PDB file of C-alpha atoms in Angstrom:
ATOM      1  CA  MET A   1     276.951 229.562 159.633  1.00 64.00           C
ATOM      2  CA  ASP A   2     279.074 227.531 162.093  1.00 80.00           C
ATOM      3  CA  GLU A   3     281.214 226.042 159.325  1.00 90.00           C
ATOM      4  CA  ALA A   4     284.943 226.505 159.937  1.00 93.00           C
ATOM      5  CA  LYS A   5     287.234 227.394 157.087  1.00 91.00           C
ATOM      6  CA  LEU A   6     290.785 226.032 157.010  1.00 88.00           C
ATOM      7  CA  ILE A   7     293.158 228.753 155.794  1.00 89.00           C
ATOM      8  CA  ASN A   8     296.532 227.891 154.302  1.00 86.00           C
ATOM      9  CA  LEU A   9     298.933 230.594 155.545  1.00 86.00           C
ATOM     10  CA  PHE A  10     302.354 231.145 154.016  1.00 87.00           C
ATOM     11  CA  PRO A  11     302.280 228.346 151.443  1.00 87.00           C
ATOM     12  CA  LYS A  12     305.590 227.123 150.051  1.00 90.00           C
ATOM     13  CA  PRO A  13     305.530 227.285 146.250  1.00 95.00           C
ATOM     14  CA  LEU A  14     307.559 224.807 144.246  1.00 97.00           C
ATOM     15  CA  VAL A  15     307.734 224.297 140.480  1.00 98.00           C
ATOM     16  CA  LEU A  16     308.511 220.917 138.922  1.00 98.00           C
ATOM     17  CA  MET A  17     309.363 220.695 135.237  1.00 99.00           C
ATOM     18  CA  GLU A  18     310.195 217.433 133.499  1.00 98.00           C
ATOM     19  CA  ASN A  19     311.792 216.265 130.239  1.00 98.00           C
ATOM     20  CA  ILE A  20     314.071 219.292 129.892  1.00 99.00           C
ATOM     21  CA  PHE A  21     316.854 218.910 127.306  1.00 99.00           C
ATOM     22  CA  THR A  22     316.777 215.130 127.612  1.00 99.00           C
ATOM     23  CA  ASP A  23     318.584 214.950 124.262  1.00 99.00           C
ATOM     24  CA  LYS A  24     321.507 216.894 125.810  1.00 99.00           C
ATOM     25  CA  LEU A  25     321.971 214.912 129.047  1.00 99.00           C
ATOM     26  CA  ASP A  26     324.972 212.914 127.785  1.00 98.00           C
ATOM     27  CA  PHE A  27     326.659 216.097 126.547  1.00 99.00           C
ATOM     28  CA  LEU A  28     326.024 217.856 129.874  1.00 98.00           C
ATOM     29  CA  GLU A  29     327.366 214.912 131.869  1.00 98.00           C
ATOM     30  CA  GLY A  30     330.554 214.823 129.789  1.00 98.00           C
ATOM     31  CA  PHE A  31     331.029 218.578 130.002  1.00 97.00           C
ATOM     32  CA  LEU A  32     330.619 218.689 133.782  1.00 97.00           C
ATOM     33  CA  LYS A  33     332.930 215.746 134.383  1.00 96.00           C
ATOM     34  CA  GLN A  34     335.690 217.648 132.536  1.00 95.00           C
ATOM     35  CA  GLN A  35     335.471 220.537 135.024  1.00 92.00           C
ATOM     36  CA  LYS A  36     337.935 220.789 137.919  1.00 87.00           C
ATOM     37  CA  GLY A  37     337.793 221.884 141.540  1.00 88.00           C
ATOM     38  CA  PHE A  38     335.564 219.519 143.498  1.00 90.00           C
ATOM     39  CA  LYS A  39     335.396 219.827 147.259  1.00 91.00           C
ATOM     40  CA  ARG A  40     333.509 218.049 150.065  1.00 91.00           C
ATOM     41  CA  THR A  41     332.547 219.424 153.474  1.00 88.00           C
ATOM     42  CA  ALA A  42     330.918 217.975 156.591  1.00 86.00           C
ATOM     43  CA  THR A  43     327.496 219.199 155.458  1.00 86.00           C
ATOM     44  CA  GLN A  44     328.028 218.674 151.730  1.00 91.00           C
ATOM     45  CA  ASN A  45     329.140 215.071 151.467  1.00 90.00           C
ATOM     46  CA  VAL A  46     329.127 215.188 147.659  1.00 94.00           C
ATOM     47  CA  ASP A  47     331.666 216.229 145.040  1.00 92.00           C
ATOM     48  CA  THR A  48     330.690 219.870 144.563  1.00 93.00           C
ATOM     49  CA  THR A  49     332.005 223.002 142.899  1.00 93.00           C
ATOM     50  CA  PHE A  50     330.020 225.213 145.307  1.00 93.00           C
ATOM     51  CA  HIS A  51     333.202 226.264 147.129  1.00 89.00           C
ATOM     52  CA  THR A  52     335.430 226.502 144.064  1.00 91.00           C
ATOM     53  CA  ASP A  53     333.415 227.646 141.012  1.00 92.00           C
ATOM     54  CA  THR A  54     329.911 229.100 141.230  1.00 94.00           C
ATOM     55  CA  ARG A  55     329.948 230.808 137.826  1.00 96.00           C
ATOM     56  CA  LEU A  56     328.764 227.841 135.762  1.00 97.00           C
ATOM     57  CA  PHE A  57     326.106 230.074 134.166  1.00 97.00           C
ATOM     58  CA  GLU A  58     328.914 231.943 132.364  1.00 97.00           C
ATOM     59  CA  LYS A  59     330.140 228.846 130.486  1.00 97.00           C
ATOM     60  CA  GLU A  60     329.354 229.245 126.789  1.00 98.00           C
ATOM     61  CA  GLU A  61     328.982 225.476 126.311  1.00 98.00           C
ATOM     62  CA  ILE A  62     325.848 225.370 128.476  1.00 98.00           C
ATOM     63  CA  LYS A  63     324.417 228.802 127.669  1.00 98.00           C
ATOM     64  CA  PHE A  64     321.311 227.095 126.246  1.00 99.00           C
ATOM     65  CA  LEU A  65     320.590 225.610 129.685  1.00 99.00           C
ATOM     66  CA  SER A  66     321.520 228.731 131.679  1.00 98.00           C
ATOM     67  CA  ASP A  67     319.245 230.880 129.505  1.00 98.00           C
ATOM     68  CA  PHE A  68     316.376 228.393 129.853  1.00 99.00           C
ATOM     69  CA  ILE A  69     316.714 228.224 133.647  1.00 99.00           C
ATOM     70  CA  TYR A  70     316.897 232.019 133.910  1.00 98.00           C
ATOM     71  CA  LYS A  71     313.744 232.442 131.819  1.00 98.00           C
ATOM     72  CA  LYS A  72     311.824 229.871 133.893  1.00 98.00           C
ATOM     73  CA  ALA A  73     313.049 231.355 137.190  1.00 97.00           C
ATOM     74  CA  LEU A  74     311.825 234.817 136.162  1.00 97.00           C
ATOM     75  CA  SER A  75     308.491 233.306 135.166  1.00 97.00           C
ATOM     76  CA  PHE A  76     308.267 231.707 138.630  1.00 97.00           C
ATOM     77  CA  ILE A  77     309.014 235.070 140.284  1.00 96.00           C
ATOM     78  CA  ARG A  78     306.289 236.693 138.166  1.00 96.00           C
ATOM     79  CA  GLN A  79     303.827 234.016 139.305  1.00 96.00           C
ATOM     80  CA  LEU A  80     304.663 234.960 142.907  1.00 95.00           C
ATOM     81  CA  GLU A  81     303.723 238.538 141.915  1.00 95.00           C
ATOM     82  CA  TYR A  82     306.869 240.348 142.963  1.00 94.00           C
ATOM     83  CA  SER A  83     307.287 243.865 141.603  1.00 94.00           C
ATOM     84  CA  ASN A  84     308.492 244.370 138.044  1.00 93.00           C
ATOM     85  CA  SER A  85     311.356 246.549 139.271  1.00 93.00           C
ATOM     86  CA  TYR A  86     312.565 243.653 141.440  1.00 92.00           C
ATOM     87  CA  ILE A  87     312.132 241.103 138.658  1.00 93.00           C
ATOM     88  CA  ASN A  88     314.071 243.309 136.224  1.00 93.00           C
ATOM     89  CA  ARG A  89     317.041 243.401 138.632  1.00 95.00           C
ATOM     90  CA  CYS A  90     317.157 239.648 139.306  1.00 96.00           C
ATOM     91  CA  LYS A  91     320.230 237.835 138.081  1.00 97.00           C
ATOM     92  CA  TYR A  92     322.197 234.692 138.718  1.00 98.00           C
ATOM     93  CA  ASN A  93     324.025 234.750 142.038  1.00 96.00           C
ATOM     94  CA  GLU A  94     325.544 231.289 141.691  1.00 97.00           C
ATOM     95  CA  MET A  95     325.375 228.141 139.614  1.00 98.00           C
ATOM     96  CA  TRP A  96     327.399 225.054 140.488  1.00 97.00           C
ATOM     97  CA  PHE A  97     327.109 221.294 140.230  1.00 98.00           C
ATOM     98  CA  ASN A  98     327.225 218.262 142.481  1.00 97.00           C
ATOM     99  CA  ILE A  99     328.176 214.691 141.682  1.00 96.00           C
ATOM    100  CA  SER A 100     327.105 212.184 144.299  1.00 96.00           C
ATOM    101  CA  ASN A 101     327.295 208.425 144.718  1.00 95.00           C
ATOM    102  CA  GLU A 102     326.009 205.751 147.074  1.00 95.00           C
ATOM    103  CA  ASN A 103     325.711 206.975 150.694  1.00 95.00           C
ATOM    104  CA  ASP A 104     326.542 210.594 149.806  1.00 94.00           C
ATOM    105  CA  PHE A 105     324.248 213.258 151.267  1.00 94.00           C
ATOM    106  CA  LEU A 106     323.531 216.977 151.536  1.00 94.00           C
ATOM    107  CA  PHE A 107     322.668 218.140 155.044  1.00 93.00           C
ATOM    108  CA  PRO A 108     319.383 220.117 155.257  1.00 93.00           C
ATOM    109  CA  HIS A 109     320.060 223.744 154.363  1.00 94.00           C
ATOM    110  CA  HIS A 110     318.574 226.811 152.700  1.00 94.00           C
ATOM    111  CA  HIS A 111     319.755 229.616 150.445  1.00 94.00           C
ATOM    112  CA  GLY A 112     317.990 232.426 152.276  1.00 85.00           C
ATOM    113  CA  PHE A 113     320.251 235.063 150.753  1.00 89.00           C
ATOM    114  CA  CYS A 114     318.534 234.656 147.374  1.00 94.00           C
ATOM    115  CA  LEU A 115     314.969 234.702 146.112  1.00 94.00           C
ATOM    116  CA  VAL A 116     314.902 231.599 143.917  1.00 97.00           C
ATOM    117  CA  SER A 117     316.906 228.411 144.191  1.00 98.00           C
ATOM    118  CA  GLY A 118     316.677 225.374 142.014  1.00 98.00           C
ATOM    119  CA  VAL A 119     318.174 222.151 140.832  1.00 99.00           C
ATOM    120  CA  TYR A 120     318.307 220.475 137.427  1.00 99.00           C
ATOM    121  CA  TYR A 121     319.076 216.748 137.305  1.00 99.00           C
ATOM    122  CA  ILE A 122     321.334 215.443 134.571  1.00 99.00           C
ATOM    123  CA  LYS A 123     321.592 211.941 135.988  1.00 98.00           C
ATOM    124  CA  ALA A 124     319.704 210.339 138.867  1.00 98.00           C
ATOM    125  CA  PRO A 125     319.623 206.732 140.062  1.00 95.00           C
ATOM    126  CA  LYS A 126     316.365 204.962 140.779  1.00 93.00           C
ATOM    127  CA  ASP A 127     314.863 205.863 144.158  1.00 94.00           C
ATOM    128  CA  SER A 128     316.962 209.023 144.621  1.00 96.00           C
ATOM    129  CA  THR A 129     315.062 211.905 146.190  1.00 97.00           C
ATOM    130  CA  ILE A 130     315.324 215.487 147.341  1.00 98.00           C
ATOM    131  CA  THR A 131     313.711 216.245 150.692  1.00 95.00           C
ATOM    132  CA  PHE A 132     312.018 219.515 151.609  1.00 95.00           C
ATOM    133  CA  TYR A 133     311.540 220.233 155.318  1.00 92.00           C
ATOM    134  CA  ASP A 134     308.917 222.185 157.238  1.00 87.00           C
ATOM    135  CA  GLN A 135     310.499 225.255 158.769  1.00 78.00           C
ATOM    136  CA  SER A 136     308.362 225.156 161.923  1.00 71.00           C
ATOM    137  CA  TYR A 137     311.126 224.590 164.442  1.00 56.00           C
ATOM    138  CA  TYR A 138     308.687 224.662 167.360  1.00 55.00           C
ATOM    139  CA  TYR A 139     306.489 221.912 165.969  1.00 61.00           C
ATOM    140  CA  PRO A 140     306.416 219.057 168.533  1.00 63.00           C
ATOM    141  CA  ASN A 141     308.216 215.945 167.304  1.00 65.00           C
ATOM    142  CA  HIS A 142     306.062 213.538 169.288  1.00 65.00           C
ATOM    143  CA  ILE A 143     302.780 214.210 167.482  1.00 75.00           C
ATOM    144  CA  GLU A 144     301.443 211.146 165.686  1.00 80.00           C
ATOM    145  CA  VAL A 145     300.051 211.754 162.215  1.00 82.00           C
ATOM    146  CA  LYS A 146     297.177 209.643 160.900  1.00 89.00           C
ATOM    147  CA  THR A 147     297.469 210.677 157.252  1.00 91.00           C
ATOM    148  CA  PRO A 148     300.368 212.903 156.141  1.00 84.00           C
ATOM    149  CA  ASN A 149     299.226 216.003 154.248  1.00 84.00           C
ATOM    150  CA  ILE A 150     300.324 219.586 153.572  1.00 80.00           C
ATOM    151  CA  TYR A 151     299.221 220.677 157.046  1.00 82.00           C
ATOM    152  CA  ASN A 152     300.980 218.069 159.186  1.00 82.00           C
ATOM    153  CA  SER A 153     304.027 216.763 157.297  1.00 83.00           C
ATOM    154  CA  LYS A 154     307.479 217.584 158.657  1.00 84.00           C
ATOM    155  CA  ASP A 155     309.141 216.729 155.362  1.00 88.00           C
ATOM    156  CA  VAL A 156     308.280 215.779 151.800  1.00 91.00           C
ATOM    157  CA  LYS A 157     310.458 213.632 149.543  1.00 94.00           C
ATOM    158  CA  LEU A 158     310.258 214.172 145.798  1.00 97.00           C
ATOM    159  CA  ASP A 159     311.812 211.947 143.151  1.00 98.00           C
ATOM    160  CA  CYS A 160     314.928 213.104 141.330  1.00 98.00           C
ATOM    161  CA  LYS A 161     314.734 212.244 137.628  1.00 98.00           C
ATOM    162  CA  ALA A 162     317.146 212.989 134.812  1.00 99.00           C
ATOM    163  CA  GLY A 163     315.870 215.953 132.810  1.00 99.00           C
ATOM    164  CA  SER A 164     313.732 217.332 135.648  1.00 99.00           C
ATOM    165  CA  MET A 165     314.058 220.666 137.430  1.00 99.00           C
ATOM    166  CA  PHE A 166     312.720 222.090 140.684  1.00 99.00           C
ATOM    167  CA  LEU A 167     312.376 225.826 141.361  1.00 99.00           C
ATOM    168  CA  PHE A 168     311.642 227.032 144.894  1.00 98.00           C
ATOM    169  CA  ARG A 169     312.129 230.005 147.167  1.00 96.00           C
ATOM    170  CA  GLY A 170     315.643 230.270 148.549  1.00 95.00           C
ATOM    171  CA  ASP A 171     314.429 230.083 152.145  1.00 94.00           C
ATOM    172  CA  MET A 172     313.007 226.554 151.759  1.00 95.00           C
ATOM    173  CA  ILE A 173     315.030 224.027 153.742  1.00 94.00           C
ATOM    174  CA  HIS A 174     316.054 221.084 151.586  1.00 96.00           C
ATOM    175  CA  GLY A 175     318.660 218.351 151.400  1.00 96.00           C
ATOM    176  CA  ASN A 176     319.432 214.847 150.240  1.00 95.00           C
ATOM    177  CA  THR A 177     319.307 211.864 152.560  1.00 93.00           C
ATOM    178  CA  LEU A 178     321.727 208.978 151.965  1.00 94.00           C
ATOM    179  CA  GLN A 179     321.761 208.330 148.256  1.00 94.00           C
ATOM    180  CA  PRO A 180     320.963 204.840 146.977  1.00 92.00           C
ATOM    181  CA  LYS A 181     323.370 202.983 144.720  1.00 95.00           C
ATOM    182  CA  GLY A 182     324.291 204.864 141.549  1.00 96.00           C
ATOM    183  CA  GLU A 183     325.566 208.255 140.437  1.00 97.00           C
ATOM    184  CA  LYS A 184     323.586 211.495 140.572  1.00 98.00           C
ATOM    185  CA  ILE A 185     324.628 214.666 138.745  1.00 98.00           C
ATOM    186  CA  ALA A 186     322.793 217.902 139.476  1.00 98.00           C
ATOM    187  CA  ILE A 187     323.229 221.554 138.564  1.00 98.00           C
ATOM    188  CA  SER A 188     322.089 223.883 141.350  1.00 98.00           C
ATOM    189  CA  PHE A 189     321.548 227.626 141.136  1.00 98.00           C
ATOM    190  CA  ASN A 190     320.449 230.746 143.001  1.00 98.00           C
ATOM    191  CA  LEU A 191     318.930 233.938 141.632  1.00 98.00           C
ATOM    192  CA  GLY A 192     318.306 237.245 143.354  1.00 95.00           C
ATOM    193  CA  LEU A 193     319.611 240.801 143.463  1.00 90.00           C
TER     194      LEU A 193
END
């Protein structure tokens, strides 16, 4: 009768898929490296097409990947139980790619203007990660944690692996800390209305 129940409010869903089109990674790397228009900013210290070409999903050469991502993103939205009328109107907002090397980084950010964001890794060096951050801005920084878990962690690092993809809500804060030695190539995307 006096037993307390811990309730997980507002969980942050994330989908990880692995071994996606691993037989096409070399082709994708070559195709992306032929594209033009890279730019760096203070918060995006990577070679990115985010500011120059966000219509990668329209490229016929990678339609197989764009279609796959779209299908999986809609499946993710269905799992979150959004209305069918909303799901039927969802489309790509942007798709771009980043190429990063040793000591490059992406400052923590979100894509709150869309419902689903994601990233697909074409190439990733050993020990490279993506970091997701807790959005509780009022959480005291001085609290000591005995054992990190879903209730007390301020951030979670997940491994980036070639052929893997993450799907997450656009309002999740994420970024890349300083990259270890090696090259990372990632296609990022947003879907919404």
